[in-house]
Amino acid sequence: MTMRKTVDVTIDAMIEDLRTLVEIESPSRDLDALSASAKTVAAVIESRLGGQAVLVESAAGPHVHWSAGGDPKVLILGHHDTVFPLGTLERRPFAVEGGHATGPGVFDMLGGLVQAVHGLAALDDLSGVEILVTADEEVGSHSSRALIEERALACGAVLVFEGAADGGALKTGRKGCGTFQVSVAGRASHAGLEPEAGINALIEASHQVLDIAALGRPGIGTTVTPTVASAGTLDNVVPAEATVVVDVRVEAAGEKERIESAFAALAPHLEGAKISVHGSVGRPPMPESASAGLFAIAQRLLPGLEGRSVGGGSDGNFTAALGVPTLDGLGAVGGGAHADHEYIVIEAMAERANLVAGLVRAIQHTSTVDAVA
């Protein structure tokens, strides 16, 4: 593979590439938009690193895979889908002002992708480096998980470029997370003439919400939060159907299995009501042990750098669950993920690009991450 010569990386060049990526909107599940976004991501990678990025087609849109060749050593992992619908850019265009860059997706996670690419561009030797930028992280990574796991196992170390935690801390641990939908089937009747002839799905759902909320164990990091509910059709009809959507986060060993078993065992309170449950804890926890070796390297490269375990999940949960050393939160320093005030701190971009360069160099020159740490 013919690689580019070492290039000078500047903040201006990073901002140029960030603007390019932000101005190609890429909402999850919009296949046309994601196709355009994937081509743009591939073009940015190729222009800075040389070689050829491959578009891996999937039902969720194209994933972008780039390899420098040689024995795989480290996987740079990110995603190009965002949570913002088409048209957000018109209302909230890319801007640079007051030391911040703003626009849809700058923090989650286009800024991180730019920093990763520019950090790699500062290295003379990229052998063993792979980049995987997926199209469906924001909606569960169902189409990309197998590819993520395959490349993580092949490489043996994973650097995830999701945005940093508060204050610029790296994400050294993550909770497992999942979504459950509990559906209640009752029986409709006239609410005035014969309410007793019905089976009130809303009342049953209310019982279920209390049962579900009681499953949480916040003392060991398990949160079970009913978030969305719906029931009924008309104000004079006993509701025949109801649904409850539940967000679940787990940290401790065995909690994934306990929660999934508890949801499967939910039983109706009203005679004749029926309960069905769909969902799981799809992202396993990322224990801090998975990041320990890589984080030790990062702290030597950037003294004073902090690490933090967080509640949100990422594709790093999958790679850590395989036993592959994984360090997350290496992306942009900023905040406001998924919100209108999303921003990144421009001053931190070069420092984080240098950090990825140092991490990759260290990984390249050892047989195992633990040996470096």
XYZ file of C-alpha atoms in Angstrom:
373
model
C 0.000 0.000 0.000
C 1.368 3.406 -0.939
C 1.050 5.793 1.983
C 1.327 9.559 2.067
C 4.377 11.326 3.377
C 4.235 12.853 6.839
C 2.099 15.996 6.759
C 1.826 19.050 8.960
C -1.468 18.982 10.826
C -3.007 22.282 11.812
C -6.154 23.420 13.578
C -7.268 25.148 10.382
C -7.050 21.866 8.498
C -9.055 20.107 11.224
C -11.743 22.794 11.094
C -11.876 22.463 7.310
C -12.500 18.721 7.521
C -14.957 19.112 10.391
C -16.987 21.604 8.372
C -17.020 19.171 5.448
C -18.386 16.336 7.592
C -20.951 18.417 9.480
C -22.351 19.916 6.281
C -23.152 16.422 4.979
C -26.076 15.630 7.263
C -26.284 11.984 8.315
C -29.349 11.051 10.365
C -29.569 7.396 11.358
C -31.777 5.251 9.084
C -31.712 7.790 6.224
C -29.934 5.583 3.700
C -29.429 8.265 1.046
C -27.955 10.706 3.541
C -25.769 8.012 5.103
C -24.490 6.968 1.677
C -23.401 10.535 0.961
C -21.896 10.826 4.435
C -19.920 7.575 4.097
C -18.425 8.727 0.800
C -17.409 12.009 2.404
C -15.840 10.291 5.427
C -13.935 7.990 3.067
C -12.712 10.970 1.033
C -11.451 12.779 4.152
C -9.591 9.671 5.326
C -8.022 9.101 1.919
C -6.991 12.722 1.489
C -5.181 12.771 4.846
C -3.852 9.210 5.083
C -3.667 7.890 1.533
C -4.740 4.410 0.554
C -8.348 3.506 -0.137
C -11.297 3.358 2.216
C -13.829 0.607 1.532
C -17.558 1.168 1.879
C -19.145 -1.868 3.527
C -22.808 -1.876 2.538
C -25.423 -2.848 5.107
C -29.149 -2.589 5.698
C -28.461 0.422 7.932
C -26.229 2.264 5.454
C -22.552 2.074 4.488
C -19.825 1.532 7.067
C -16.371 2.904 6.196
C -13.325 0.654 6.662
C -9.731 1.709 6.044
C -6.563 -0.270 6.642
C -2.930 0.738 6.373
C -1.961 -2.895 5.852
C 0.413 -5.051 7.818
C -0.342 -7.120 10.895
C -3.473 -5.574 12.533
C -2.582 -3.894 15.832
C -5.128 -1.201 16.661
C -8.681 -0.362 15.603
C -9.800 3.278 15.494
C -13.560 3.064 16.063
C -16.284 5.632 15.462
C -19.586 6.287 13.701
C -20.855 8.796 11.146
C -24.593 8.644 11.828
C -26.131 11.364 13.994
C -29.414 11.842 15.827
C -30.367 15.040 14.006
C -32.990 14.991 11.221
C -32.391 16.467 7.789
C -32.863 20.218 7.874
C -31.154 20.728 11.232
C -28.143 22.220 9.462
C -30.263 24.970 7.931
C -31.495 25.970 11.365
C -28.177 25.442 13.108
C -25.330 25.745 10.587
C -21.716 24.907 11.293
C -20.009 27.834 13.018
C -16.747 28.689 14.743
C -17.001 31.363 17.398
C -15.618 32.080 20.848
C -13.261 29.127 20.805
C -16.048 26.645 20.061
C -17.216 24.854 16.927
C -20.939 24.185 16.773
C -23.299 22.361 14.450
C -25.201 19.068 14.319
C -22.912 16.167 15.207
C -19.758 18.133 16.060
C -19.414 16.503 19.492
C -21.135 13.179 18.807
C -18.954 12.380 17.061
C -17.604 14.083 13.958
C -15.057 16.118 15.885
C -13.571 12.916 17.267
C -13.271 11.405 13.802
C -11.386 14.450 12.551
C -9.003 14.386 15.507
C -8.326 10.682 14.975
C -7.541 11.073 11.280
C -5.290 14.081 11.826
C -3.505 12.410 14.709
C -2.747 9.423 12.496
C -1.603 11.747 9.709
C 1.181 12.978 11.974
C 2.751 9.503 12.128
C 5.424 8.285 9.728
C 4.367 4.661 10.105
C 0.722 3.545 10.087
C 1.277 -0.179 9.684
C -1.243 -2.231 11.631
C -3.739 0.633 11.950
C -7.376 0.185 10.918
C -10.269 2.641 10.991
C -13.917 1.590 11.165
C -16.636 4.261 11.002
C -20.104 2.729 11.264
C -23.517 3.947 10.097
C -25.816 2.776 12.904
C -24.292 3.360 16.334
C -27.043 5.746 17.383
C -29.707 3.100 16.721
C -28.080 0.079 18.331
C -25.324 -1.051 15.930
C -27.361 -4.066 14.826
C -25.874 -4.168 11.318
C -22.327 -3.276 12.351
C -21.787 -5.291 15.532
C -20.412 -8.410 13.840
C -17.942 -6.341 11.793
C -16.897 -4.333 14.858
C -16.248 -7.513 16.826
C -14.390 -9.157 13.945
C -11.982 -6.243 13.473
C -11.528 -5.715 17.229
C -10.484 -9.326 17.724
C -8.159 -9.126 14.733
C -6.479 -5.931 15.945
C -6.263 -6.645 19.674
C -6.712 -3.041 20.861
C -9.504 -0.505 20.294
C -9.528 3.281 20.579
C -13.053 4.745 20.552
C -13.529 8.356 19.473
C -16.797 9.206 21.170
C -16.765 12.624 22.849
C -14.852 13.031 26.087
C -16.549 12.995 29.473
C -17.062 16.219 31.427
C -13.876 18.220 31.777
C -12.139 16.261 29.026
C -11.861 12.996 30.979
C -11.533 9.757 29.063
C -14.254 7.141 29.441
C -12.652 4.208 31.214
C -15.862 2.299 31.906
C -19.440 2.245 30.640
C -22.663 0.722 31.837
C -24.408 -1.877 29.769
C -27.624 -0.543 28.336
C -30.788 -1.683 26.661
C -34.410 -0.869 25.918
C -37.475 -2.965 26.707
C -41.029 -2.541 25.444
C -43.795 -3.986 27.586
C -47.099 -4.412 25.745
C -50.386 -4.927 27.558
C -53.438 -6.487 25.906
C -56.769 -5.915 27.636
C -60.338 -5.707 26.351
C -62.279 -2.642 25.228
C -65.729 -1.729 26.507
C -67.891 1.375 26.894
C -66.459 3.416 29.760
C -69.903 4.676 30.765
C -72.334 1.852 30.030
C -70.330 -1.197 31.080
C -66.763 -0.461 32.205
C -66.747 -3.713 34.176
C -66.991 -5.642 30.905
C -63.588 -4.398 29.841
C -60.068 -5.183 30.933
C -58.364 -1.824 31.397
C -54.937 -2.011 29.787
C -53.992 1.386 31.224
C -54.582 0.213 34.790
C -52.607 -2.950 34.085
C -49.782 -0.868 32.593
C -49.762 1.277 35.731
C -49.216 -1.814 37.867
C -46.435 -2.889 35.514
C -44.689 0.500 35.721
C -44.460 0.174 39.505
C -43.190 -3.410 39.254
C -40.628 -2.432 36.626
C -39.335 0.608 38.507
C -38.770 -1.592 41.569
C -36.219 -3.652 39.599
C -33.603 -0.899 39.814
C -30.643 -1.215 42.179
C -28.960 2.186 41.974
C -26.563 1.261 44.758
C -24.785 -1.122 42.386
C -25.328 0.964 39.282
C -28.538 -0.595 37.936
C -31.149 1.895 36.793
C -34.525 0.855 35.366
C -36.451 3.864 34.089
C -39.854 3.791 32.382
C -39.594 6.556 29.776
C -42.499 6.418 27.300
C -46.068 5.154 27.746
C -49.166 5.095 25.590
C -52.685 3.742 26.016
C -56.242 4.191 24.885
C -58.066 5.490 21.838
C -61.071 7.560 23.005
C -62.102 9.144 26.271
C -65.218 6.962 26.590
C -63.576 3.602 25.811
C -61.866 1.310 28.313
C -58.403 0.971 26.732
C -57.673 -2.405 25.194
C -53.958 -1.833 24.625
C -51.065 -0.061 26.316
C -47.289 0.031 25.927
C -44.465 1.060 28.232
C -40.898 1.660 27.051
C -38.115 1.237 29.604
C -34.475 2.356 29.612
C -32.123 -0.013 31.475
C -28.500 0.548 32.523
C -26.394 -2.057 34.333
C -22.879 -2.114 35.697
C -22.377 -5.078 38.036
C -21.763 -8.644 36.914
C -24.937 -10.685 36.671
C -27.292 -7.713 36.490
C -27.884 -8.091 32.753
C -29.172 -11.613 33.309
C -31.209 -10.653 36.386
C -32.953 -7.799 34.594
C -33.687 -9.798 31.457
C -35.112 -12.645 33.546
C -37.238 -10.230 35.563
C -38.755 -8.696 32.446
C -39.476 -12.143 31.041
C -41.266 -13.035 34.295
C -43.577 -9.996 34.418
C -47.114 -11.193 35.146
C -50.465 -9.398 34.838
C -52.347 -8.071 37.864
C -55.797 -7.923 36.255
C -57.617 -11.122 35.389
C -57.629 -11.630 31.642
C -54.880 -9.123 30.852
C -51.904 -10.337 28.841
C -48.303 -9.127 28.927
C -45.644 -9.406 26.213
C -42.075 -8.131 26.441
C -39.540 -7.313 23.731
C -35.973 -6.111 24.209
C -32.764 -6.896 26.035
C -29.649 -5.335 27.496
C -28.077 -5.189 24.054
C -24.812 -3.513 24.998
C -22.905 -5.377 27.724
C -21.056 -3.376 30.395
C -17.556 -2.092 29.635
C -15.613 -2.767 32.861
C -12.815 -0.407 33.862
C -10.420 -3.352 33.693
C -10.810 -3.322 29.900
C -9.303 0.158 29.661
C -6.678 -0.021 32.412
C -3.625 -0.745 30.238
C -4.460 1.787 27.540
C -5.442 4.427 30.074
C -2.087 4.058 31.822
C -0.379 4.810 28.496
C -2.632 7.816 27.934
C -1.835 9.219 31.371
C 1.890 9.025 30.669
C 1.391 10.791 27.362
C -0.833 13.483 28.889
C -0.109 13.894 32.616
C -3.123 14.938 34.643
C -5.563 13.236 32.289
C -8.538 11.841 34.184
C -10.689 8.793 33.554
C -14.337 8.298 34.387
C -16.928 5.539 34.257
C -20.129 6.779 32.598
C -23.704 5.626 32.135
C -24.020 5.854 28.369
C -23.095 3.022 26.035
C -21.015 2.918 22.850
C -19.588 0.376 20.458
C -16.697 0.079 22.894
C -19.043 -1.963 25.099
C -19.023 -4.699 22.469
C -15.246 -4.804 22.057
C -14.561 -4.701 25.800
C -16.973 -7.611 26.336
C -14.768 -9.672 24.027
C -11.787 -9.075 26.321
C -10.144 -6.691 23.834
C -8.402 -3.730 25.556
C -10.619 -0.715 24.838
C -10.303 2.982 25.679
C -13.213 5.338 25.025
C -13.897 9.074 25.135
C -10.851 9.935 23.025
C -12.916 12.219 20.810
C -13.731 15.898 21.093
C -13.690 17.864 24.329
C -17.011 19.669 24.594
C -20.594 18.829 25.442
C -24.262 18.958 24.554
C -24.471 15.593 22.822
C -27.849 15.173 21.062
C -28.843 18.744 21.973
C -29.075 22.085 20.203
C -26.193 23.508 22.245
C -23.752 20.788 21.128
C -20.195 22.139 20.844
C -16.520 21.237 20.869
C -13.539 23.119 22.279
C -11.228 24.014 19.407
C -8.199 24.562 21.625
C -8.267 20.905 22.740
C -8.326 19.421 19.217
C -4.565 19.399 18.602
C -3.830 17.969 22.046
C -6.253 15.093 21.458
C -4.855 14.472 17.962
C -1.387 14.208 19.510
C -2.770 11.834 22.129
C -4.065 9.392 19.532
C -0.727 9.560 17.712
C 1.098 8.684 20.912
C -1.280 5.860 21.793
C -1.026 4.298 18.343
C 2.778 4.554 18.350
C 2.939 2.835 21.740
C 0.581 0.050 20.666
C 2.486 -0.523 17.434
C 5.710 -1.190 19.292
C 4.574 -3.815 21.744
C 3.162 -7.293 21.603
C 0.440 -6.584 24.180
C -1.101 -3.471 25.651
C -0.444 -4.697 29.184
C 3.254 -4.944 28.364
C 3.334 -1.245 27.520
C 1.348 -0.270 30.579
